Short mmCIF file of C-alpha atoms in Angstrom, two decimals:
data_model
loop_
_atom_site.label_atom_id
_atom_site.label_comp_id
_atom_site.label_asym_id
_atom_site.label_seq_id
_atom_site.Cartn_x
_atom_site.Cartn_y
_atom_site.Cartn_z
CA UNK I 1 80.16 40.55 171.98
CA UNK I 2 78.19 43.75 172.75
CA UNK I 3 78.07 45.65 176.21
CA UNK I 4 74.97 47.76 176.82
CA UNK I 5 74.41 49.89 179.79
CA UNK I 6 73.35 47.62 182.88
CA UNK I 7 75.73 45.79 181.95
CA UNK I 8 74.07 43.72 179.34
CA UNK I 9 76.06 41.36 177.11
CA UNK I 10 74.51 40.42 173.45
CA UNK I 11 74.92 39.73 170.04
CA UNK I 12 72.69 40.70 166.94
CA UNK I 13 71.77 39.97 163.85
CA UNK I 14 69.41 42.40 161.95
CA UNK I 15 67.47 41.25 158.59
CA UNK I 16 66.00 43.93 156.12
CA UNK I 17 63.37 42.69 153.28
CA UNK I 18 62.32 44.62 150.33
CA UNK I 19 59.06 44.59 151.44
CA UNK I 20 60.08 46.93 154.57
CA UNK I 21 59.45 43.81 156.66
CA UNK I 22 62.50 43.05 159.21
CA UNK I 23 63.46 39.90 161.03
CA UNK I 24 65.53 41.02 163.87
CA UNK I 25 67.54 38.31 166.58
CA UNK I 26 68.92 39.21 169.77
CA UNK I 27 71.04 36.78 171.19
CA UNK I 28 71.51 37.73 175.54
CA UNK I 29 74.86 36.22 177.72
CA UNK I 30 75.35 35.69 180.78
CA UNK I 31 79.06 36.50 180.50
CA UNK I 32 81.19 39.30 178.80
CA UNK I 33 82.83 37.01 176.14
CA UNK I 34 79.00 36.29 174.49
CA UNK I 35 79.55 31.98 175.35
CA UNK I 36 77.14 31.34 177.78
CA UNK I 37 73.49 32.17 176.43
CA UNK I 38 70.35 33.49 178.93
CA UNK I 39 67.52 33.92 176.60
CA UNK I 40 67.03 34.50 172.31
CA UNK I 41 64.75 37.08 171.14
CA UNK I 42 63.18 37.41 167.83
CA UNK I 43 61.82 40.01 166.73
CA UNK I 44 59.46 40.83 163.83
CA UNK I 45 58.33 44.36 162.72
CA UNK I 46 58.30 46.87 159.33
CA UNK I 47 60.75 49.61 158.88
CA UNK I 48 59.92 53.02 156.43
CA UNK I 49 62.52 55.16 156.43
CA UNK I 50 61.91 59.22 156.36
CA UNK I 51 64.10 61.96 156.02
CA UNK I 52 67.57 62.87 156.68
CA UNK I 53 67.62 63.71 160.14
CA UNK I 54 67.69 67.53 161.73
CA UNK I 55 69.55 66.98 164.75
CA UNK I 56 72.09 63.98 163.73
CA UNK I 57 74.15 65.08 160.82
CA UNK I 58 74.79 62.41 158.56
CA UNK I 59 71.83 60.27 159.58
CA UNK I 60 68.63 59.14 158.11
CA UNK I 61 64.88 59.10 160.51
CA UNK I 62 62.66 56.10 160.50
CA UNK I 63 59.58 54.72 161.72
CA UNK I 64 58.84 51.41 162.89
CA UNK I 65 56.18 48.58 164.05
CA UNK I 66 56.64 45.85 165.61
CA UNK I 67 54.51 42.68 164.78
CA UNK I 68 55.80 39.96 167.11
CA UNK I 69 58.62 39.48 169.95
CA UNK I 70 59.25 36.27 170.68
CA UNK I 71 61.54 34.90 173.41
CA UNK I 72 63.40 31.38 173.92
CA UNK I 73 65.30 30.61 177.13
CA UNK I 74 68.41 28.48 177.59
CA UNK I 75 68.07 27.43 180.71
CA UNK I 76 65.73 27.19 183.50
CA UNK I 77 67.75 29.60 185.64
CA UNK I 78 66.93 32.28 182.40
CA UNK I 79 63.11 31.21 182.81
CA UNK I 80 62.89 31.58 186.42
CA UNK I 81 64.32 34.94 186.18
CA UNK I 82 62.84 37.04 183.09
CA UNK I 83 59.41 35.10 184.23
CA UNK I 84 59.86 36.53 188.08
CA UNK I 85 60.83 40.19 185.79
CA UNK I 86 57.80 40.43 184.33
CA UNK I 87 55.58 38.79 186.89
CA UNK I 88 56.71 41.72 189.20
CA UNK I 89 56.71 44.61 187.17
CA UNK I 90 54.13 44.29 184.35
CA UNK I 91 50.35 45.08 184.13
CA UNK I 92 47.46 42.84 184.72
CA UNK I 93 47.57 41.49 181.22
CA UNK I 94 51.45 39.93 181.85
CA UNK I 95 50.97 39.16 185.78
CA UNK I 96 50.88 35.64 184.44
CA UNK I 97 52.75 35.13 181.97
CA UNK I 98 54.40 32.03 183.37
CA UNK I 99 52.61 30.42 186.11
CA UNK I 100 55.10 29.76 189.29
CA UNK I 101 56.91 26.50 188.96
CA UNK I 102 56.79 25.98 185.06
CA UNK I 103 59.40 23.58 183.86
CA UNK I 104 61.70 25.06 181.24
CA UNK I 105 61.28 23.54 177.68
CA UNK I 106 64.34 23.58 175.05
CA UNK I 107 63.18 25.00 172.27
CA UNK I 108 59.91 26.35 173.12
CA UNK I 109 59.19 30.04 171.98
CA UNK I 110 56.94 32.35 173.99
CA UNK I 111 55.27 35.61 172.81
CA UNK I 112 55.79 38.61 174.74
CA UNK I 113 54.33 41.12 172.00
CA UNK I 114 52.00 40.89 169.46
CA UNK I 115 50.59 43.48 167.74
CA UNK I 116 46.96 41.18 167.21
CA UNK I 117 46.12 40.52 170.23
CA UNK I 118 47.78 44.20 171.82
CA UNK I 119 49.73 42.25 174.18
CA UNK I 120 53.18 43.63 175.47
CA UNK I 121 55.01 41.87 177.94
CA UNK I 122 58.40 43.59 176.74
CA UNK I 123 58.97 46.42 179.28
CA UNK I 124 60.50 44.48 182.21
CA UNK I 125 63.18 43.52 180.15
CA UNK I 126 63.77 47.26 179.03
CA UNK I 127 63.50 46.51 175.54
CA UNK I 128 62.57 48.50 172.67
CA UNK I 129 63.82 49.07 169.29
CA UNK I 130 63.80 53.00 169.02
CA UNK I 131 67.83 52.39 167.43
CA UNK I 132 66.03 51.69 164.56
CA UNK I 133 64.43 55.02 164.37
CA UNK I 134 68.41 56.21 163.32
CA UNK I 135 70.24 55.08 160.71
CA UNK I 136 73.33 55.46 158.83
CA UNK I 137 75.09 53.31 155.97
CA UNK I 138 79.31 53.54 155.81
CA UNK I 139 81.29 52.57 153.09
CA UNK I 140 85.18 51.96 152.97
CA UNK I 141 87.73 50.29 151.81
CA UNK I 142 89.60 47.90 153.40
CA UNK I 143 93.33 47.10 152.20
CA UNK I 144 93.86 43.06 151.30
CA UNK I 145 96.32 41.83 153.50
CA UNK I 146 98.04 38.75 151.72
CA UNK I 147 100.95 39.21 149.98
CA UNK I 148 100.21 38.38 146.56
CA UNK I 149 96.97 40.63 146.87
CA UNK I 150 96.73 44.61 145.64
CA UNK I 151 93.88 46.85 146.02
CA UNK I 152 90.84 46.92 148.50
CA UNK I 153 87.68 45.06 149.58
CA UNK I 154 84.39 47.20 150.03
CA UNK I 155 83.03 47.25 153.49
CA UNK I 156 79.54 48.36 154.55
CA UNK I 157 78.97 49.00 158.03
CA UNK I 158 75.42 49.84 159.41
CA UNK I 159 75.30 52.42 162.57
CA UNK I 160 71.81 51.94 164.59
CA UNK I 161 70.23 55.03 167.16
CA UNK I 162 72.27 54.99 170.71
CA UNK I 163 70.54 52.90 174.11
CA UNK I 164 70.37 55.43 177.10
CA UNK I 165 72.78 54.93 179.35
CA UNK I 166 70.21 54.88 182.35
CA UNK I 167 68.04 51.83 182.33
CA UNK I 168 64.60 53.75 183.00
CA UNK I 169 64.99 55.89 180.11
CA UNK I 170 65.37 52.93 177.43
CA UNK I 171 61.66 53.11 176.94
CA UNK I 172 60.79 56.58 175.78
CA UNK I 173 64.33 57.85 174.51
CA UNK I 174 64.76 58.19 170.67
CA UNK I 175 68.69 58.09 169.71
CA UNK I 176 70.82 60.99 168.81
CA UNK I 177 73.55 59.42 168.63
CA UNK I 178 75.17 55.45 167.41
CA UNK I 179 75.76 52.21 168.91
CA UNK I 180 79.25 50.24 167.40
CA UNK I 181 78.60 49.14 163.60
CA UNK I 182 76.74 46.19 162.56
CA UNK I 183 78.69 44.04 159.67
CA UNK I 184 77.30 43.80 156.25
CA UNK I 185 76.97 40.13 155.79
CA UNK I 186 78.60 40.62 152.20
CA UNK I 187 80.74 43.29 152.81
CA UNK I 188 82.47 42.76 156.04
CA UNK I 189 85.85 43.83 157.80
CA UNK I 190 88.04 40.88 157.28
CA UNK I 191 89.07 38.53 159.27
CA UNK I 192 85.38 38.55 161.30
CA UNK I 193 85.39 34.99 162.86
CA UNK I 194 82.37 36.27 164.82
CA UNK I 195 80.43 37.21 162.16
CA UNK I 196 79.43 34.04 160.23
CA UNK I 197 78.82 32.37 163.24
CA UNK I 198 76.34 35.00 163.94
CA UNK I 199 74.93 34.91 161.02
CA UNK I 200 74.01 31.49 161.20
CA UNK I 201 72.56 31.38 164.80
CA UNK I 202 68.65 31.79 165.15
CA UNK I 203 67.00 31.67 168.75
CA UNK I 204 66.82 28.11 168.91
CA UNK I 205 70.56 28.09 168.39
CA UNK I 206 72.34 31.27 169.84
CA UNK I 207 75.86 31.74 168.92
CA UNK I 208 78.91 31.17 170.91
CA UNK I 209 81.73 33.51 170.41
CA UNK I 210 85.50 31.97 170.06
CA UNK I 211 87.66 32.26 172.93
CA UNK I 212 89.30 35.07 174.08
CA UNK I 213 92.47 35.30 176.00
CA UNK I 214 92.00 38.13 178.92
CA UNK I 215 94.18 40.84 178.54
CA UNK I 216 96.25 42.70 181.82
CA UNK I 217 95.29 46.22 181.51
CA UNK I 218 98.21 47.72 180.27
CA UNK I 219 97.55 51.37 179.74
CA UNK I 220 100.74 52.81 179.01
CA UNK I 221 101.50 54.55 175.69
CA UNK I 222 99.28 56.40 172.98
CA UNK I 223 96.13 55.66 171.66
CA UNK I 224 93.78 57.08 168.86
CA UNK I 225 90.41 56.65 167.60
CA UNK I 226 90.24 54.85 164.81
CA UNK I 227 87.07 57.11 163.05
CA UNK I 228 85.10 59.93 163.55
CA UNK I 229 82.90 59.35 166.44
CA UNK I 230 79.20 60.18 167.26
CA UNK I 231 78.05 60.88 171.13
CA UNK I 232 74.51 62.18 171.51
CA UNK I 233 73.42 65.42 171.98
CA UNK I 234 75.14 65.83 168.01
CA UNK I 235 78.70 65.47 169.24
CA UNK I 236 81.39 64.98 166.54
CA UNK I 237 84.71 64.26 168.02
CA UNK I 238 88.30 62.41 167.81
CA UNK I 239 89.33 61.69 170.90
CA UNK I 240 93.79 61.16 171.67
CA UNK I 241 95.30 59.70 174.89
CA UNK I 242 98.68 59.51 176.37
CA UNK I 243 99.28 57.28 179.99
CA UNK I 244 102.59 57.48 181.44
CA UNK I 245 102.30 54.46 183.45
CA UNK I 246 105.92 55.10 185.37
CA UNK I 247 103.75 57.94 186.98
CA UNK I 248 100.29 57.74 186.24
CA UNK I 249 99.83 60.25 184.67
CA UNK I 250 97.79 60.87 181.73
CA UNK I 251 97.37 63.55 178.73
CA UNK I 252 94.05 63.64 176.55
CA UNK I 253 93.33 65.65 173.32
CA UNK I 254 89.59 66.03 172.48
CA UNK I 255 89.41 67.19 168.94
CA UNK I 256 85.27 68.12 168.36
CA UNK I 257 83.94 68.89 164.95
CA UNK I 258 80.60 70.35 163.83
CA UNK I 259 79.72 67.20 161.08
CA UNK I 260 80.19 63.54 160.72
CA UNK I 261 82.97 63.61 158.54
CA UNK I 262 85.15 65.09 161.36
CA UNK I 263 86.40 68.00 158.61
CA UNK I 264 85.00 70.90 160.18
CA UNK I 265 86.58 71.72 163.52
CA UNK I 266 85.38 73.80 165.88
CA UNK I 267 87.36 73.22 168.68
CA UNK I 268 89.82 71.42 170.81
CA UNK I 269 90.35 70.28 174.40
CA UNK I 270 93.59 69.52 176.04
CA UNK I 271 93.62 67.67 179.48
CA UNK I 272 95.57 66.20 181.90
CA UNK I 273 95.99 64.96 185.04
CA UNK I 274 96.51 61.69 187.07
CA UNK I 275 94.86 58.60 187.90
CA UNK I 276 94.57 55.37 190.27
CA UNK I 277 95.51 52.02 190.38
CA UNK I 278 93.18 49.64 188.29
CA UNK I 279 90.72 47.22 190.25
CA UNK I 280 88.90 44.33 188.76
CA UNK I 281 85.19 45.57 188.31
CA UNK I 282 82.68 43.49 190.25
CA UNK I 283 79.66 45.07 188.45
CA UNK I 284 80.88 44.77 184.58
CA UNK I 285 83.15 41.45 184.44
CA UNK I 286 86.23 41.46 182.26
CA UNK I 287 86.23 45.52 183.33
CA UNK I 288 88.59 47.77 185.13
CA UNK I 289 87.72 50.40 187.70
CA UNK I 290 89.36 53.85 187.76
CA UNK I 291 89.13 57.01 189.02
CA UNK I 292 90.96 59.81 186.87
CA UNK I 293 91.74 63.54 187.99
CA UNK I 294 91.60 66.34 185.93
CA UNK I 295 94.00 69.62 187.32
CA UNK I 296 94.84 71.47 183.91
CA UNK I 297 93.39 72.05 180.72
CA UNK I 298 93.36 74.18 177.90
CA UNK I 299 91.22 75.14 174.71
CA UNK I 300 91.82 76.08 171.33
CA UNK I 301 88.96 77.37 169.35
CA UNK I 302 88.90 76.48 166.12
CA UNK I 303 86.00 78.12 164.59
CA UNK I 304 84.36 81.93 164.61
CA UNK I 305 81.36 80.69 166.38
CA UNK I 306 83.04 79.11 169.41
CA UNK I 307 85.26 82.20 169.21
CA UNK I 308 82.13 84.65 169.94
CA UNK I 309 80.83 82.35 172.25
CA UNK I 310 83.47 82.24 174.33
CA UNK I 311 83.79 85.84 174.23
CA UNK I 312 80.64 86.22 175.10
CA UNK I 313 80.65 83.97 178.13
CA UNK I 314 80.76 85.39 181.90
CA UNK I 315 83.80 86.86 182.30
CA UNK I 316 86.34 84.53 184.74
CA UNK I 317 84.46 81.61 183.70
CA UNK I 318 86.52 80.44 180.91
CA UNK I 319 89.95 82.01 180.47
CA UNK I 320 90.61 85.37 180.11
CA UNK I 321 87.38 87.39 179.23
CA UNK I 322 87.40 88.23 175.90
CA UNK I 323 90.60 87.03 174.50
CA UNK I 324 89.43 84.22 172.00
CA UNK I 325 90.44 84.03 168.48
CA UNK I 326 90.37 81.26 166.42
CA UNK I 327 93.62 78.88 166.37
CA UNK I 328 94.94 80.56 169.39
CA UNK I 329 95.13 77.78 172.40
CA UNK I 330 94.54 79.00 175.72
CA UNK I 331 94.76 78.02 179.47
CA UNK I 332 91.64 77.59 181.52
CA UNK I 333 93.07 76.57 184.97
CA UNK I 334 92.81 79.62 186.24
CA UNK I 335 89.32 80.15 186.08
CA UNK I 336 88.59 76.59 187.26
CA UNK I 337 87.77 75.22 184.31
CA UNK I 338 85.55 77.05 181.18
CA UNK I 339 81.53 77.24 182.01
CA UNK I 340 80.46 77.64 178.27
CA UNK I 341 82.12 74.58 177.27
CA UNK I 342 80.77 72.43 180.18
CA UNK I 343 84.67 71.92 181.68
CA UNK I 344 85.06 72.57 185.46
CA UNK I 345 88.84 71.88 187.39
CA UNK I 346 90.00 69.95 189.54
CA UNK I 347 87.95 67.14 188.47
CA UNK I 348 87.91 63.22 189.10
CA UNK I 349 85.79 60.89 186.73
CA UNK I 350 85.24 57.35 187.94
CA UNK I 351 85.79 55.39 184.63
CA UNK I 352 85.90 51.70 183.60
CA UNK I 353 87.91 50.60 181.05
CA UNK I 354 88.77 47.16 179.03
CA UNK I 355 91.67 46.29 176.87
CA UNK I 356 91.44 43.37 173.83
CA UNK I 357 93.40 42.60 170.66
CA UNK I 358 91.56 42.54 167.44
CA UNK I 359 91.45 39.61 165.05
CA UNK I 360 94.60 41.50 163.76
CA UNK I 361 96.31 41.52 167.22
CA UNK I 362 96.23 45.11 167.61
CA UNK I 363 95.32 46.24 170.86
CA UNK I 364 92.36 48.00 171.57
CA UNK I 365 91.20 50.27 174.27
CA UNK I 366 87.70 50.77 175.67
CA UNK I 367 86.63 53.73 178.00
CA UNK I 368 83.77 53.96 179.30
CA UNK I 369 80.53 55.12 177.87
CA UNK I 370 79.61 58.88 179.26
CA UNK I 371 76.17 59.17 179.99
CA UNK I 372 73.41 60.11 177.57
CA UNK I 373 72.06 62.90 179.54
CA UNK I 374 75.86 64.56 178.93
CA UNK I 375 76.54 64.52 183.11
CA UNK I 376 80.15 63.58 184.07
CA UNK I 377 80.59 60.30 185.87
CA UNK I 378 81.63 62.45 188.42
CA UNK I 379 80.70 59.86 191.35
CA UNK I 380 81.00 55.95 191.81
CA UNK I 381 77.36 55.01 191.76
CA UNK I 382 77.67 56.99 188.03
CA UNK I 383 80.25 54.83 187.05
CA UNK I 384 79.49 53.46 183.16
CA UNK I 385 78.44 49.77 182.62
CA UNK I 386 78.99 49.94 179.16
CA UNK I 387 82.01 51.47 176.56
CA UNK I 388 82.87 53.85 174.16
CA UNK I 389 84.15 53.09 170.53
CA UNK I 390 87.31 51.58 170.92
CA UNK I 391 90.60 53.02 170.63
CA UNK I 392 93.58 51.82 168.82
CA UNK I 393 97.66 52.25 170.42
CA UNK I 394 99.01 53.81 168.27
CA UNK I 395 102.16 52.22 168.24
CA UNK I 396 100.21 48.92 167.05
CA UNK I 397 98.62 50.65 164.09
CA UNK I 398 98.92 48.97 160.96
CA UNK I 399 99.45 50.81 157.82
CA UNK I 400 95.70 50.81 157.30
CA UNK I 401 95.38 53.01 160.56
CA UNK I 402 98.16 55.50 159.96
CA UNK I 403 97.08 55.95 156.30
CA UNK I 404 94.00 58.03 157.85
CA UNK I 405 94.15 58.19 161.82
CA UNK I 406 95.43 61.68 162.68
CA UNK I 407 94.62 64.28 165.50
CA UNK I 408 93.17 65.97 162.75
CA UNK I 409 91.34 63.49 161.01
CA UNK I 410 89.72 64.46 157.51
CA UNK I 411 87.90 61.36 156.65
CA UNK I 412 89.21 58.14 155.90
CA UNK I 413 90.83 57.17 152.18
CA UNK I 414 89.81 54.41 149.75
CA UNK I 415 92.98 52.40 147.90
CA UNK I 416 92.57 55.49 145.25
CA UNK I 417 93.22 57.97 147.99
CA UNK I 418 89.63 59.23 147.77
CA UNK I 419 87.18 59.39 150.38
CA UNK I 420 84.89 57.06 151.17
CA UNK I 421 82.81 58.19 154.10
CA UNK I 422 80.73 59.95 152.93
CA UNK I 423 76.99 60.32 153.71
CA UNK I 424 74.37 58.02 151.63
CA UNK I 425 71.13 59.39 150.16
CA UNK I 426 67.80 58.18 151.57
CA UNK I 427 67.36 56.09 148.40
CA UNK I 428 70.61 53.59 148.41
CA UNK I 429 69.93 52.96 152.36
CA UNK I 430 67.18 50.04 151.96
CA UNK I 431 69.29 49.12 149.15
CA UNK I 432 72.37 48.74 150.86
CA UNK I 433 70.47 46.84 154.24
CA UNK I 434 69.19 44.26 151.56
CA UNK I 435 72.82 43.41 151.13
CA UNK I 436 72.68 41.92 154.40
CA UNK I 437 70.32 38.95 153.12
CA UNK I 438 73.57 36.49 151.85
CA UNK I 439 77.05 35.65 152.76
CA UNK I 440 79.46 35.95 149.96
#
């Protein structure tokens, strides 16, 4: 079950033809566990993919159209209120696009786009598909995990452009960044008792996730990301906590790295500081409010290029004016923080995070997602409504994890010990989305 900014809860499940053509569902929740469906939409459209992309390393452009989006409700609370959504905030052409008092009908589809007629009754739902116009194709390998099993399954993960954090700019902004992987429907992490359930679901019958047992938030201990991850604004990073709950107190190491591999680093943040007491959000259900203070942190540059820029930056506004070299860590408390990197101390960050166990009963950690614009959530009313990649405690990791989860990660190993993230050329990407047509 997906959280987008807002919050918005949803599941999806993305078809790629030969042809170009794509048949896309989004399946919308009332509730954070993805059982209780609002409205289905469908969502018809072509796809030609361009060039590998300038600004997002690793990533391949595209253009698309969209034919047709069609939208099913499931339940007349859902129809009163997208229909009072676009009633209110669309043009002349969608001011009636369900008269007052219409009786909801099971079943029934109605168009809010089509490209014949140049109708577009989309915006009041802040909808658009500009993830497609990113894309990027992982493959790994996945250890089996009976007994009597040796070697690996192949998984194939599709990453899709990032959804602004702020709900106004959903309709112009084009992704620099990823939302969480989509599953191959042939080559899929294992166990994935959401995924052929899914897979199955059209809008007439949305899925309904499993049940979920809710989790206390229980921060205490280490935790690690489990791959290299991709912020917009082309930021590469690994990202390792430490809470000391006895205390609360907290340690963070933000390793950031110039490609999407996470093998070039260029350099690292240390932080630390203290935070409050969880409260149950009211705004994202199933979250939990914090506010964290940052009082100390240092930086180790890791590459010649940060080193000269640092040296190069105002002096007393990040350590001490030009000492940088490259390896060397350094303290920028003093100075209140360092300008060039964006860092200023003290600091509080008003966070929301979630805690789950996987279908392998590891426990997972979600912070919150930092706004697109690259602002702090340096205020309550900029709290996030939506998370991060999840992290993994480290003291749960399976061997999977610890085979290739480091502070200095270097790319994740296949059962031969080679890698297997590596960037896919243009030509095997509409290849590999066709895979998604069958389940194995």
């Amino acid at each position: 079950c997906e959280v987008r900014p807002g919050p918005e809860f949803l599941t999806r499940s993305y078809l790629f033809y030969a042809n170009r053509l794509f048949k896309a569902y989004q399946f919308y929740y009332w509730d954070p566990s993805c059982r209780d469906p609002s409205y289905s939409l469908v969502i018809k459209g072509k796809l030609r993919l361009r060039q590998a992309s300038w600004i997002t390393r690793g990533a391949t452009e595209a253009d698309y159209q969209l034919h047709k989006v069609g939208i099913v409700f499931h339940s007349q609370k859902a129809m009163r209120e997208v229909a009072s959504w676009i009633n209110q905030t669309s043009g002349e052409g969608c001011s009636g696009f369900l008269p007052p008092g219409r009786t909801w009908a099971p079943g029934a589809l109605y168009e809010l786009l089509s490209a014949k007629t140049e109708r577009d009754c989309t915006a009041a739902l802040g909808f658009a598909m500009h993830e497609l116009s990113l894309v990027r194709v992982e493959k790994h390998y996945q250890p089996l995990l009976q007994p009597q099993q040796s070697g690996s399954r192949l998984v194939e993960e599709l990453y899709l452009g990032d959804i602004h954090t702020e709900w106004v700019e959903r309709l112009h902004y084009r992704p620099t960044g990823y939302q969480r992987p989509m599953q191959s429907a042939v080559h899929h992490v294992h166990p994935c008792p959401a995924c052929g359930i899914i897979y199955r679901a059209d809008e007439h019958h949305p899925p309904i996730l499993p049940v979920r047992a809710q989790l206390p938030m229980q921060l205490s201990g280490s935790w690690v990301s489990t791959h290299c991850e991709v912020r917009p604004a082309v930021l590469f990073l690994t990202r390792y906590f430490i809470f000391h709950g006895n205390n609360h107190t907290w340690e963070g190491y933000y390793y950031h790295y110039s490609d999407p591999l996470c093998k070039q680093p260029t350099f690292t943040i240390y932080a630390s500081g203290h935070y409050t007491q969880g409260i149950p959000s009211s705004k994202v259900r199933g979250g939990t409010e914090l506010a964290f203070k940052v009082t100390q942190a240092r930086v180790t540059a890791m590459d010649q290029v940060t080193v000269m820029m640092l040296n190069s930056s105002e002096p007393g506004s990040c350590g001490l004016t030009s000492s940088w070299s490259a390896g060397v860590e350094q303290d920028i408390t003093p100075t209140n923080g360092c300008l060039a990197l964006g860092i200023k101390l003290p600091h509080t960050e008003y966070e929301l995070f979630k805690t789950e166990q996987d279908t392998k009963d590891r426990s997972l950690l979600y912070v919150g997602e930092r706004p697109t614009d690259g602002s702090s959530p340096d205020s309550p009313n900029k709290r996030p409504t939506s998370y991060q990649a999840p992290l993994i405690q480290c003291a749960g990791a399976s061997e999977e994890f610890s085979n290739y989860v480091s502070l200095k990660y270097l790319g994740k190993k296949d059962a031969n010990g080679s890698e297997a993230l590596k960037p896919l050329p243009v030509a095997f990407l509409l290849f590999i989305a066709l895979l998604f047509l069958r389940w194995d």
